[in-house]
Structures are given as C-alpha cells and as structure tokens.
PDB file of C-alpha atoms and ligand atoms in Angstrom:
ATOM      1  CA  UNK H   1     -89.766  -8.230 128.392  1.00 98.00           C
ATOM      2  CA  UNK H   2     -93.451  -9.124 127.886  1.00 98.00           C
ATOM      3  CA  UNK H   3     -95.405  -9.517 124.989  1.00 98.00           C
ATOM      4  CA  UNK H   4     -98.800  -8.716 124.831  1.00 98.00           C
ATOM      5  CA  UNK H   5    -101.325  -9.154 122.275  1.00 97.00           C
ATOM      6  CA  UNK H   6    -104.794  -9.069 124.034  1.00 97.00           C
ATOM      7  CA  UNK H   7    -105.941  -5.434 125.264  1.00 98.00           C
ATOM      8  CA  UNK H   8    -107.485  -6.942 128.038  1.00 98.00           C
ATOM      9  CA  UNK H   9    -104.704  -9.171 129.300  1.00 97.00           C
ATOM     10  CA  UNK H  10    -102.441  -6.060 128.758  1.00 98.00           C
ATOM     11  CA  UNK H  11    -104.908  -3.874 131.332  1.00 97.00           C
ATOM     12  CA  UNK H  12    -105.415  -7.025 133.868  1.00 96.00           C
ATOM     13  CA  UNK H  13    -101.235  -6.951 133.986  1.00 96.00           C
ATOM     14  CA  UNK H  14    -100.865  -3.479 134.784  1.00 97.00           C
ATOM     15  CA  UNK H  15    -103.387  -3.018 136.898  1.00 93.00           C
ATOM     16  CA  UNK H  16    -100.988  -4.838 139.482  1.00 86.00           C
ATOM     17  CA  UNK H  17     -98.226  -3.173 139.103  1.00 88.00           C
ATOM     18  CA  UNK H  18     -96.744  -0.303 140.530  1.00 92.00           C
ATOM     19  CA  UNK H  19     -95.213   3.126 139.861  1.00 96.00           C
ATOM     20  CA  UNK H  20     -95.642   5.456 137.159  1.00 98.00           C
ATOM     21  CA  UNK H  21     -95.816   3.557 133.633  1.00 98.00           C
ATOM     22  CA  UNK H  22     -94.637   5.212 130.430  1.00 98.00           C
ATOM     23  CA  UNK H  23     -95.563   4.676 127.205  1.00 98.00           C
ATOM     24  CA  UNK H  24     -94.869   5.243 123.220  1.00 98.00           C
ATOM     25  CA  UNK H  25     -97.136   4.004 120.858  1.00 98.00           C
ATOM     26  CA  UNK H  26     -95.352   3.239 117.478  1.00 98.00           C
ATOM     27  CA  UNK H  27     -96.227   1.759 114.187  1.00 97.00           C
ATOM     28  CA  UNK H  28     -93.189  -0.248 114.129  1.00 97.00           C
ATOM     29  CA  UNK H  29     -90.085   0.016 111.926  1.00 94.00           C
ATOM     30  CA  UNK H  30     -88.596   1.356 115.220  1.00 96.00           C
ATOM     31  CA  UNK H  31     -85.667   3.616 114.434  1.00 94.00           C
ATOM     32  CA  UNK H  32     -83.558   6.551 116.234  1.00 94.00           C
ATOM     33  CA  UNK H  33     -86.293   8.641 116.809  1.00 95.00           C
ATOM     34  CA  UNK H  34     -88.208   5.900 118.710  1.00 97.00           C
ATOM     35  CA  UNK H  35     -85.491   4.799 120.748  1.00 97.00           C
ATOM     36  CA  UNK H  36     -85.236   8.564 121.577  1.00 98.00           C
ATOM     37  CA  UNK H  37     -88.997   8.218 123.174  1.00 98.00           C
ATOM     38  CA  UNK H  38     -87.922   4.904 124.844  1.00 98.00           C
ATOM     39  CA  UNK H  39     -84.985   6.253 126.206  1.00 98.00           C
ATOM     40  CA  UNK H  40     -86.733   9.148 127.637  1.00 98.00           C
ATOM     41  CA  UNK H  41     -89.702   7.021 128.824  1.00 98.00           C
ATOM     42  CA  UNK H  42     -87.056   4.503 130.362  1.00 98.00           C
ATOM     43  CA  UNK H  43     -85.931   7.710 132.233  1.00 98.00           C
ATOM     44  CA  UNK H  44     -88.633   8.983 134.039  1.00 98.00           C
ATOM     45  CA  UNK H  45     -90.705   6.054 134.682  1.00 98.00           C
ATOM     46  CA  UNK H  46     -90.754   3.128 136.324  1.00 98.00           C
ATOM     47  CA  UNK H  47     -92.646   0.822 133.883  1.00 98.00           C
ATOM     48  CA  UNK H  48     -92.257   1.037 130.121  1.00 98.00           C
ATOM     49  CA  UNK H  49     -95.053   0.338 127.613  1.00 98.00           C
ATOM     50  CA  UNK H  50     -93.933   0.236 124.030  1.00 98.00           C
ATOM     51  CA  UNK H  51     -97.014  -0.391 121.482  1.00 98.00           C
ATOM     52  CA  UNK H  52     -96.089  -1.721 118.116  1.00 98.00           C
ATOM     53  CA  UNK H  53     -99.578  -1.208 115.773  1.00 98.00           C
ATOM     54  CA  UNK H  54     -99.818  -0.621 112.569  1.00 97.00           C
ATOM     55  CA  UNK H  55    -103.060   1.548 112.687  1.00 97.00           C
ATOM     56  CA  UNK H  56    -105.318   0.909 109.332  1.00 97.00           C
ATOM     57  CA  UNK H  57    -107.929   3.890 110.290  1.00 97.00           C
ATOM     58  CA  UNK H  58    -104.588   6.271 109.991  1.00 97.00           C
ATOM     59  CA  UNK H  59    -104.499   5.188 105.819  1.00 96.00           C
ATOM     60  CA  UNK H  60    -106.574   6.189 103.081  1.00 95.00           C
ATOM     61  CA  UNK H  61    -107.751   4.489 100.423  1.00 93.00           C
ATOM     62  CA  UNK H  62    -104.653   3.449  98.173  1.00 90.00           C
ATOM     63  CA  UNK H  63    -102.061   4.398 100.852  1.00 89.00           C
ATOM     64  CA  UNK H  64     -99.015   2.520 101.636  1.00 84.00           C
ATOM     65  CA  UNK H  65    -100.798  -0.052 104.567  1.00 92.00           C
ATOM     66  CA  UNK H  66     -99.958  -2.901 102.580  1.00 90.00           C
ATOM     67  CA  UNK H  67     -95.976  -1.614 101.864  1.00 88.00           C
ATOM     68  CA  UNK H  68     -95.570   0.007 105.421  1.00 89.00           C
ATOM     69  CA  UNK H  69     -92.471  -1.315 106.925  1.00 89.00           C
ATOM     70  CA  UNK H  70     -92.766  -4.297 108.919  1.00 93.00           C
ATOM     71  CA  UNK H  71     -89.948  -5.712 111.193  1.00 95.00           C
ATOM     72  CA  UNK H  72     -91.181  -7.532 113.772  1.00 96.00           C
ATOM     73  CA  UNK H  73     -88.921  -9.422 114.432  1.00 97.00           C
ATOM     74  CA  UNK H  74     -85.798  -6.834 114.621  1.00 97.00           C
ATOM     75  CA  UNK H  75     -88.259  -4.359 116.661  1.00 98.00           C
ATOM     76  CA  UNK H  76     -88.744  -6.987 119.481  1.00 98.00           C
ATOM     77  CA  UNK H  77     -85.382  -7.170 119.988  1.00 98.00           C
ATOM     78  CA  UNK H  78     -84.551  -2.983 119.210  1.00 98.00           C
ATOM     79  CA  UNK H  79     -87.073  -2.922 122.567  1.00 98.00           C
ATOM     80  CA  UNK H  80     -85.703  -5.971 124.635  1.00 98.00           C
ATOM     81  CA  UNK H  81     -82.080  -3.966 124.257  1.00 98.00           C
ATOM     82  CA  UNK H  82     -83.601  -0.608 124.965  1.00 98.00           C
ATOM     83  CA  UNK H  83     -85.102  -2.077 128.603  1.00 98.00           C
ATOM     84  CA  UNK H  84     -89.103  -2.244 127.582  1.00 98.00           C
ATOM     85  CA  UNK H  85     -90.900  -4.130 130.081  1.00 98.00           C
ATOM     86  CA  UNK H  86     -93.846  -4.948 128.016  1.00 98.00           C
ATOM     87  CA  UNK H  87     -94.426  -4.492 123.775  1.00 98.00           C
ATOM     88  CA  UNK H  88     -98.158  -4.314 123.097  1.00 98.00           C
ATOM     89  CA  UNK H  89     -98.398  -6.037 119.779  1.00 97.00           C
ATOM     90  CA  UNK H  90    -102.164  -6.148 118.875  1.00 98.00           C
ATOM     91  CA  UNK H  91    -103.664  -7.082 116.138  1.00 98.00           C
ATOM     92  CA  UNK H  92    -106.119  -5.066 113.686  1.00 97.00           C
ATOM     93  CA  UNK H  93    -109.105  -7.556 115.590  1.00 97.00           C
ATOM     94  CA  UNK H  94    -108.077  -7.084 118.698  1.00 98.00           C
ATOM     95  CA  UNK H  95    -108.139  -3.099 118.594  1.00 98.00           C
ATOM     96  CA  UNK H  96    -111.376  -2.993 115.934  1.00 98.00           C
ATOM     97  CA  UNK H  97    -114.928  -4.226 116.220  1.00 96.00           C
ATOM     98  CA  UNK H  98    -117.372  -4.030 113.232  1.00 94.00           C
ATOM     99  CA  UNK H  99    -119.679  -1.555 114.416  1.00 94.00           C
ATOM    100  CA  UNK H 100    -117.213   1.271 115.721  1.00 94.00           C
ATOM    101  CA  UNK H 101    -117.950   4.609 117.645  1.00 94.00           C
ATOM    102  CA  UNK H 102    -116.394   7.213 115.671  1.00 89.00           C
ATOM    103  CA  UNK H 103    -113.864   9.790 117.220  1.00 95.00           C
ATOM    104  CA  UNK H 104    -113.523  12.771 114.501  1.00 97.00           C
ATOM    105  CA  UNK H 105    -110.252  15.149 114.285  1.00 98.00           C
ATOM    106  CA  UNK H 106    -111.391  18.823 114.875  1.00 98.00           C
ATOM    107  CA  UNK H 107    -112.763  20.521 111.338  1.00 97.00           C
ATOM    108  CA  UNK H 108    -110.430  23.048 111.293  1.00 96.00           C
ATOM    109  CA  UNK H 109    -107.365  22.122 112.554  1.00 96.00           C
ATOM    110  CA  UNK H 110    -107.728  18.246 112.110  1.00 98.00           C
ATOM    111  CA  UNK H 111    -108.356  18.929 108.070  1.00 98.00           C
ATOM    112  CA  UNK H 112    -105.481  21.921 107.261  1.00 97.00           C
ATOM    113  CA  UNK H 113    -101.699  20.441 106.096  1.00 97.00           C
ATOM    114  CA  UNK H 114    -101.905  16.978 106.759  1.00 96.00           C
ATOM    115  CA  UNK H 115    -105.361  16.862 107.209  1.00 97.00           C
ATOM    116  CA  UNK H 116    -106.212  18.303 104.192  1.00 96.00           C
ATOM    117  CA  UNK H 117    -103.808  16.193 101.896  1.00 92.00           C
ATOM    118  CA  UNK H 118    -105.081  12.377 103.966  1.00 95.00           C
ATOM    119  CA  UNK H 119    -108.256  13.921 105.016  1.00 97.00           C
ATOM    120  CA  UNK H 120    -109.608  11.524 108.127  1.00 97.00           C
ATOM    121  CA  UNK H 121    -106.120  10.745 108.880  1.00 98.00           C
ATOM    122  CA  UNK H 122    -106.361  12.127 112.139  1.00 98.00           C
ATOM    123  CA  UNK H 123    -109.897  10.733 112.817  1.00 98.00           C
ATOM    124  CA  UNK H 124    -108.081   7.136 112.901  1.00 98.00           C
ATOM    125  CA  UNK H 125    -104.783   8.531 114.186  1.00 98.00           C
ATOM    126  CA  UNK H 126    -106.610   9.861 117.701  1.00 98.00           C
ATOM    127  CA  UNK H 127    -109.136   6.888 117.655  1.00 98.00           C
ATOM    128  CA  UNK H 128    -106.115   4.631 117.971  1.00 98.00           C
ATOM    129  CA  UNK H 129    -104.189   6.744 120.558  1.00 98.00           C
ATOM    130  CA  UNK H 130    -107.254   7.450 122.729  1.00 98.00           C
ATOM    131  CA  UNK H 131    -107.622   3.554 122.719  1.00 98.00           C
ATOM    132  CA  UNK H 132    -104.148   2.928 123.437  1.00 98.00           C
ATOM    133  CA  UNK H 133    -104.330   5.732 126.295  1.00 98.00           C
ATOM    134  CA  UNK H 134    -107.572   3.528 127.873  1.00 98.00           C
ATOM    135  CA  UNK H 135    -105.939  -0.074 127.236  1.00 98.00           C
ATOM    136  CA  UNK H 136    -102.719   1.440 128.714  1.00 98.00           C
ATOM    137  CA  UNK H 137    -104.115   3.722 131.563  1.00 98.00           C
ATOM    138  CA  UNK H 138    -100.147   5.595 131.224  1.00 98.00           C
ATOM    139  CA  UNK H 139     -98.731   8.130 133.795  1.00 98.00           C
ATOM    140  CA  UNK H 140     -97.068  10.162 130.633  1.00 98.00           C
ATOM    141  CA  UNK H 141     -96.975   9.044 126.779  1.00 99.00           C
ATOM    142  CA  UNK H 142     -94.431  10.304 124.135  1.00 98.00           C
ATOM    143  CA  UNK H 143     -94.796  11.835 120.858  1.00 98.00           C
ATOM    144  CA  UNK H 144     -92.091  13.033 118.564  1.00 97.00           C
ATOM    145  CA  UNK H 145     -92.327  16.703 117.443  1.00 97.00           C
ATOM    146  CA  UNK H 146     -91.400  15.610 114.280  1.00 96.00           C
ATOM    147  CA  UNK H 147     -95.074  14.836 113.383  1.00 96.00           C
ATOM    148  CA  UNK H 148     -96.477  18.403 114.998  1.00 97.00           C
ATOM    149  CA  UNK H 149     -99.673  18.465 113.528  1.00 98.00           C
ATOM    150  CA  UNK H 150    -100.069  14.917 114.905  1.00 98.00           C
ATOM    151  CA  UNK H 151     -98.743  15.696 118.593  1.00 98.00           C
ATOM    152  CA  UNK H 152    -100.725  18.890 118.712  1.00 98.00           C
ATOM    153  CA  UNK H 153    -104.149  17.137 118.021  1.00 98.00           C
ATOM    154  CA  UNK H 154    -103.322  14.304 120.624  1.00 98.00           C
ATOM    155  CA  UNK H 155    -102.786  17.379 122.963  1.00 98.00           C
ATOM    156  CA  UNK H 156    -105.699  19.058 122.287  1.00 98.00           C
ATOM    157  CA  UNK H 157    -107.774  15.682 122.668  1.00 98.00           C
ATOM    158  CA  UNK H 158    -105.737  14.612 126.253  1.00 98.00           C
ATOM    159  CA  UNK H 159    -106.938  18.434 127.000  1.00 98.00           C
ATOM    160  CA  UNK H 160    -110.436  18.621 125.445  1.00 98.00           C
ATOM    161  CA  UNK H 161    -111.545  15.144 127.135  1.00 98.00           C
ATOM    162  CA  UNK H 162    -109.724  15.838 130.767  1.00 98.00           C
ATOM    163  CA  UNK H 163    -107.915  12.833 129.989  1.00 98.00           C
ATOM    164  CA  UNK H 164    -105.576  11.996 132.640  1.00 97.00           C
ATOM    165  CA  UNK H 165    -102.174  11.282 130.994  1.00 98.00           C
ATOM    166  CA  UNK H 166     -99.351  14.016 130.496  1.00 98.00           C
ATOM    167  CA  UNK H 167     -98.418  14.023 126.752  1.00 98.00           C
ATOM    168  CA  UNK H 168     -94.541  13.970 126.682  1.00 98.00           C
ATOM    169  CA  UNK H 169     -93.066  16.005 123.385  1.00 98.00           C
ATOM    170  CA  UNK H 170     -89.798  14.993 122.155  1.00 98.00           C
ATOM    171  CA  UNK H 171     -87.272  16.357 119.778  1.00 97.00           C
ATOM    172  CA  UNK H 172     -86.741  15.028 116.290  1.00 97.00           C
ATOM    173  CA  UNK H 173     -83.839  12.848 116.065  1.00 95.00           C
ATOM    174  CA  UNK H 174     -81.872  13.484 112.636  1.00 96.00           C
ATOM    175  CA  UNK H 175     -78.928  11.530 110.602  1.00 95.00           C
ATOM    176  CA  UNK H 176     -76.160  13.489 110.618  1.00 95.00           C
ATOM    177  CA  UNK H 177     -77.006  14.902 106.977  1.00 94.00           C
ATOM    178  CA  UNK H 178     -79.875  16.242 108.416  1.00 96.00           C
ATOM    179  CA  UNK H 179     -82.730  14.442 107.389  1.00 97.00           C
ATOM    180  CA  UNK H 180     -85.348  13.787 109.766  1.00 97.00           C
ATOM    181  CA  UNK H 181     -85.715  10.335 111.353  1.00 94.00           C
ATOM    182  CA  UNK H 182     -88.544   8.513 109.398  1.00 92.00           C
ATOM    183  CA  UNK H 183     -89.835   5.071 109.277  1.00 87.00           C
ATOM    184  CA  UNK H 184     -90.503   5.947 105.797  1.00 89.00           C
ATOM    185  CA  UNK H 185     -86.323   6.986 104.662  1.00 93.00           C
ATOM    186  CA  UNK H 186     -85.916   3.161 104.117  1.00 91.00           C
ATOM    187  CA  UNK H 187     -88.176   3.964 100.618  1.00 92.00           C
ATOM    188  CA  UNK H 188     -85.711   6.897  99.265  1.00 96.00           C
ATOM    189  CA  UNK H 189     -82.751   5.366  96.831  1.00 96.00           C
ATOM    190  CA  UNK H 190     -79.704   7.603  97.654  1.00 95.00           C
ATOM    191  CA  UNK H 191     -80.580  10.041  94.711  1.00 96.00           C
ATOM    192  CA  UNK H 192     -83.597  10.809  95.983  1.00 97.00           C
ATOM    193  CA  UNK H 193     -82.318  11.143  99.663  1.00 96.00           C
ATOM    194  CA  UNK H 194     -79.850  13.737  98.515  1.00 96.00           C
ATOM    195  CA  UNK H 195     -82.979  15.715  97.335  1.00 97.00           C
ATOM    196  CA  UNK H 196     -84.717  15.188 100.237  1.00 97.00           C
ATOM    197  CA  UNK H 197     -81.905  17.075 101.994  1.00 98.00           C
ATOM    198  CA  UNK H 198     -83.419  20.260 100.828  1.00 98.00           C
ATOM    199  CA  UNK H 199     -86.158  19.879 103.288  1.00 98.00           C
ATOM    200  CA  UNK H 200     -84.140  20.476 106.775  1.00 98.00           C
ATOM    201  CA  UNK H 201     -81.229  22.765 104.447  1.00 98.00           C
ATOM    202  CA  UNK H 202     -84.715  24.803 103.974  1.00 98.00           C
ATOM    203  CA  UNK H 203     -85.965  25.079 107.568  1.00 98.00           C
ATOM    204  CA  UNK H 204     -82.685  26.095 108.924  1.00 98.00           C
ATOM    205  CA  UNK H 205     -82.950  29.140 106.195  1.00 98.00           C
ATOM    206  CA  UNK H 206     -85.859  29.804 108.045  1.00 98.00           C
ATOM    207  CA  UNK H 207     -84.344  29.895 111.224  1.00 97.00           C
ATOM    208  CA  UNK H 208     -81.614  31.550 109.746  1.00 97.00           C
ATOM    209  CA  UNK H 209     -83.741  34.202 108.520  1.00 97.00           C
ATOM    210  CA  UNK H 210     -85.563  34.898 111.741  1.00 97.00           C
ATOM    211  CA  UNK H 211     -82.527  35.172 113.705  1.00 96.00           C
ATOM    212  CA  UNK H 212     -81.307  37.719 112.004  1.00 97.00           C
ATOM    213  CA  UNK H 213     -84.502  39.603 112.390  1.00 97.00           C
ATOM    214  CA  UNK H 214     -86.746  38.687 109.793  1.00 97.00           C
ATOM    215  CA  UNK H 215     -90.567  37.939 111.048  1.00 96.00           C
ATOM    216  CA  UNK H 216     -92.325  38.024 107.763  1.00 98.00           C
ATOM    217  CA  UNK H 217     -94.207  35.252 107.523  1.00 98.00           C
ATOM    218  CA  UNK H 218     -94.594  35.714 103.397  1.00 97.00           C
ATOM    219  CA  UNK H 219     -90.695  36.427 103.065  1.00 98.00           C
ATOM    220  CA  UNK H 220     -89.955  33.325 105.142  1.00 98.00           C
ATOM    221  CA  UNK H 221     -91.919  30.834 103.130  1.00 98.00           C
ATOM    222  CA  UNK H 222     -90.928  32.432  99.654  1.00 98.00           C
ATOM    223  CA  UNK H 223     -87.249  31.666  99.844  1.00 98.00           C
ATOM    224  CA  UNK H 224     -88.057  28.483 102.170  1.00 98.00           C
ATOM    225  CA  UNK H 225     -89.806  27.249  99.147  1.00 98.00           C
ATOM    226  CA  UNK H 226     -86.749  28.486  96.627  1.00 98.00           C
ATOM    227  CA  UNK H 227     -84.579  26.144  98.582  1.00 98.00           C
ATOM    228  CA  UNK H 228     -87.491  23.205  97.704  1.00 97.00           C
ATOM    229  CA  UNK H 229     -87.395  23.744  93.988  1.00 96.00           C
ATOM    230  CA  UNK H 230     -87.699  20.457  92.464  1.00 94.00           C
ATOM    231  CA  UNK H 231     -89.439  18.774  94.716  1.00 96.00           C
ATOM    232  CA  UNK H 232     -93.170  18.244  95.070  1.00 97.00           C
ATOM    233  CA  UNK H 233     -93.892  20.233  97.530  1.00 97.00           C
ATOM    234  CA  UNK H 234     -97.410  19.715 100.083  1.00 96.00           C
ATOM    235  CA  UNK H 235     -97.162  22.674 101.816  1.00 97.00           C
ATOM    236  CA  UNK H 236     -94.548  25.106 103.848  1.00 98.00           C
ATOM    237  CA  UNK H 237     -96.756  26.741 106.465  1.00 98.00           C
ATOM    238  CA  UNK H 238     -95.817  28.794 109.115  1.00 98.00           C
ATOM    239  CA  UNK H 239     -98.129  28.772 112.291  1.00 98.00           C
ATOM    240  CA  UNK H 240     -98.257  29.847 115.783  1.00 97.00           C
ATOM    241  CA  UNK H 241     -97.997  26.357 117.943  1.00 96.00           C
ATOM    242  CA  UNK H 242    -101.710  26.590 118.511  1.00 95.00           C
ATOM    243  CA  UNK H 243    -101.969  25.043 114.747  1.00 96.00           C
ATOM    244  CA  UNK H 244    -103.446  28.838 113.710  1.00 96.00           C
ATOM    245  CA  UNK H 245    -102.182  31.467 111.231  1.00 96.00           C
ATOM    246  CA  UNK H 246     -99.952  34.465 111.638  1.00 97.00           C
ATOM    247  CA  UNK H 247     -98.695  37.282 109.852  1.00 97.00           C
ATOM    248  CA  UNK H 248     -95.413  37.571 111.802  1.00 97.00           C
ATOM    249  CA  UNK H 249     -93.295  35.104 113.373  1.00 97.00           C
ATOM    250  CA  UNK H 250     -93.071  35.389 117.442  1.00 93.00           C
ATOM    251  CA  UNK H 251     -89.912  33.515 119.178  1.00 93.00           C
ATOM    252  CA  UNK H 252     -91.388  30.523 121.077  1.00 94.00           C
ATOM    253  CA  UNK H 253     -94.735  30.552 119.832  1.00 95.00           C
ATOM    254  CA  UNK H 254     -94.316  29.405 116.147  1.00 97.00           C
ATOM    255  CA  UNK H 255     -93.494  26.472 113.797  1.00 98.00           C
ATOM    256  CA  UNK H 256     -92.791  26.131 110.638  1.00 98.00           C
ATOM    257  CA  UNK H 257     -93.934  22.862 108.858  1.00 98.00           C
ATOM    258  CA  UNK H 258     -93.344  21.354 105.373  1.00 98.00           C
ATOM    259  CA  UNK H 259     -94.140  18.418 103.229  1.00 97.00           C
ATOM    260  CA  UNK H 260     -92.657  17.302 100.455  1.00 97.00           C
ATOM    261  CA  UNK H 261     -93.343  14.349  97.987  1.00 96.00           C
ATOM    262  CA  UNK H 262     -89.680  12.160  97.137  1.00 96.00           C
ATOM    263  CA  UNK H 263     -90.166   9.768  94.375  1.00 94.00           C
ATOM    264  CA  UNK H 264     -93.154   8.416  95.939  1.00 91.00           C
ATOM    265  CA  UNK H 265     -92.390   9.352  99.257  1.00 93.00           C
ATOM    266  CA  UNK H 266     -93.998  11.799 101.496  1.00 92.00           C
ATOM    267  CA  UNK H 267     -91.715  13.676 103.787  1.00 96.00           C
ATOM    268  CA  UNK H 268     -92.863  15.778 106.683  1.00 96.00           C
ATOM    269  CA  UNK H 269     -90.683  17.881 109.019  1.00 98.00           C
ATOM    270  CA  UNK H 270     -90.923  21.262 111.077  1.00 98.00           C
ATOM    271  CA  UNK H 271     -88.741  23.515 113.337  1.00 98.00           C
ATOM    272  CA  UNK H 272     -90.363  24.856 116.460  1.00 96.00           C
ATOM    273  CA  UNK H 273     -89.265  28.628 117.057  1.00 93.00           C
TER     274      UNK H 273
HETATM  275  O1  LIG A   1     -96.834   8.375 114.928  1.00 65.15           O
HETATM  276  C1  LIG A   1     -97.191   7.186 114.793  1.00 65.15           C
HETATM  277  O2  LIG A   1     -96.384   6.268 114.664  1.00 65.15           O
HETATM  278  C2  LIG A   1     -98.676   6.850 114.757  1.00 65.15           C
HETATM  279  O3  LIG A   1     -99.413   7.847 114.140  1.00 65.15           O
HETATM  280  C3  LIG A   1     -99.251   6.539 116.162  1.00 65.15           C
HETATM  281  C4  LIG A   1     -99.193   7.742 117.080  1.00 65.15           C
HETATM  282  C5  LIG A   1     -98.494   5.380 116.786  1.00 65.15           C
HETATM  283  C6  LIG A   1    -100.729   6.139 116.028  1.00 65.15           C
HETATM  284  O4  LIG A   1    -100.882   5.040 115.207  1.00 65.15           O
END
C-alpha cells in the first residue's frame, strides 16, 4: 500500500495507472462501516483510494476538531489488511490555501436537519469532497447512507456540476444491539450507549408502523419521538429521498432521519423506506 500526502503526487500516480479506481474518503477512526465501503470498493474496482482527512471546514466554531478521534496509526494498518492500494493522508496545508474559493451547500436543503443545527457544515463537507473527487479523478466513490443528508448533497453536487464520478450508496453497518456504526460511539460510556439504543429501537417502530399500513407522517414521528423520551432530541423528520417534505409516507421514496444528543454526543441515523 501507498501513502500519499501531496495532492499532486497523488494525481501524477494515478494518472498512470489503469482500470477503474475506487474511492472512500473518510475522516479516520476507520470502523465497520468503513471497511463496509472498502470492501465494496475493493469489489468492483480495480484500484482502491482510501482518503484519511480530518476536514476542519466540516466543524464549527467550538466543535469537537480538536477531540475527533485520531488513529493513525491503527487505520494504516485497518487499510493495508483490507487490500487499499493507496491511503491519501493530507494534511490541513496541503488541501487549504489562504485565500479560498468558496463552494456553498444549497439554502434550502443544505441548511434544514443537519444544516440547520452546524449551519455551513455542508459548505466545508462538499468543498472537501469536490476536492477529493478532482485530486482523485475516481471511476465511483462511496458514501454510507448512514449520513443521508450528507450523501444526498454530494449527489446533488456530482449531478448539479456534471461531475463525472458515480456516487456509490452503501448501507449502514450496525453492532449487533443495533446502534449505528459511528466514529463518534467510542465517546458514549455504556450507560449512555444503552440510551442511545432508543434511536434504531425508534426507527424500526417506524418501519413497523408503516408496514402495517400506517402512512401518516404526524402519527409516525409522534410515537417515534415517545420511544426517544429522555434524550435530547435534534430532530425526527420524515422526508421523501429528494431531502423535501411529505404528508404521507410512499414505499421507496422516503426516509426517516433523527438526531439525538448522548451525554455530549450527537447521534444521527435514518431508515430508507
Ligand atoms: O463522512 C465523512 O467522514 C466526511 O464528512 C467526509 C465525506 C469524508 C468529508 O470530510
């Protein structure tokens, strides 16, 4: 495996090579659910590009940067073992100049769940991933469903700049409790992590709920948010996949998303319908 520091280096190496190249941006911490993008990047390409980047335009002010998870070390190896051919491992200089041109996450749905809790989160998340896309020049790129809003802006960037890469979706990885995959778990103490069960116990009520027929949108999000009593909740929203509102839920056009505060730690997770 290769490691590569220098965007320019990385685009000079695979310019030469050859075959379809596949890649997952990460911010490190690599657990499960990355593995599961490696895996199926390792599948259906013939080069793998893993990025490890801890993106600073992706925090706001007094956000956990400075605490994020950070194991270098152990994620080198986690993508030796998991058959990466070359870990982009840039620094905050090498990505950054001083003077920057600004990408900007769409008003509406850039600035709604997420976006309205870190707003100009998404701003640095697609500045990063539309430089990572041009450093890394990919034939497909993976993105866990487990951060929707995130996956559906990257989509509607690839889409709304004719960008040349397929976006690969991938499904979220759980422990066998339930809980999502999360570079963030490693901050819950096992009290809190038993609360934090409530958040997937919730969504499959939901699913529950509309399999038996249910579609009310209102009814849905009332007793998902009974289940979440006691924790801080950021929002339950159910949408249709385009990121907009609805009334009634439609099979295989909807999502419903929640966030939830832990102690101090945020918690996101959806289930597509
Ligand atoms: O999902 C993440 O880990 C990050 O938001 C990403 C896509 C790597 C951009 O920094």
């Amino acid at each position: 495996m290769k490691i590569i520091s220098h965007p320019l280096r990385l685009k000079e190496t695979l310019r030469d090579a050859q075959g379809s190249v596949g890649f997952v941006p990460t911010m490190g911490a690599l657990h499960e659910g990355h593995l599961e993008l490696i895996k199926n990047a390792r599948k259906e390409n013939d080069i793998v590009v893993v990025s490890i980047f801890v993106n600073p335009t992706q925090f706001l002010e007094g956000e956990d940067l400075d605490k994020y998870p950070r194991r270098d070390e152990a994620d080198k190896k986690i993508c030796e073992l998991a058959g990466v051919d070359i870990l982009f491992f840039p620094t905050a200089q090498d990505i950054y100049s001083e003077d920057e041109v600004k990408l900007q996450a769409p008003n509406v749905r850039g600035y709604i769940l997420e976006g309205f809790t870190r707003p100009g989160h998404f701003s640095g998340v697609l500045t990063v991933v539309m430089k990572l896309l041009n450093i890394v020049s990919p034939t497909r790129a993976y993105f866990g469903k487990k951060d929707a809003q995130q996956l559906h802006l990257i989509m509607l960037m690839v889409k709304q700049y004719f960008m040349s890469v397929e976006i690969v979706p991938i499904d979220t990885v759980r422990d066998s409790d339930g809980l999502a995959q999360s570079s963030r778990n490693v901050y819950l103490s096992a009290e809190q992590r038993a609360e934090a069960l409530k958040i997937p116990t919730s969504l499959y009520h939901g699913a529950k709920l509309i399999s038996q027929g249910v579609t009310d949108v209102e009814r849905i999000r009332k007793e998902i948010l009974e289940i979440l009593s006691g924790l801080e909740v950021g929002y339950v929203a159910i949408l249709s996949r385009e990121f907009e509102p609805i009334d009634t839920v439609q099979i295989g056009n909807s999502i419903i998303l929640v966030e939830a505060i832990v102690g101090e730690t945020r918690l996101l997770d959806n289930i597509w319908l």
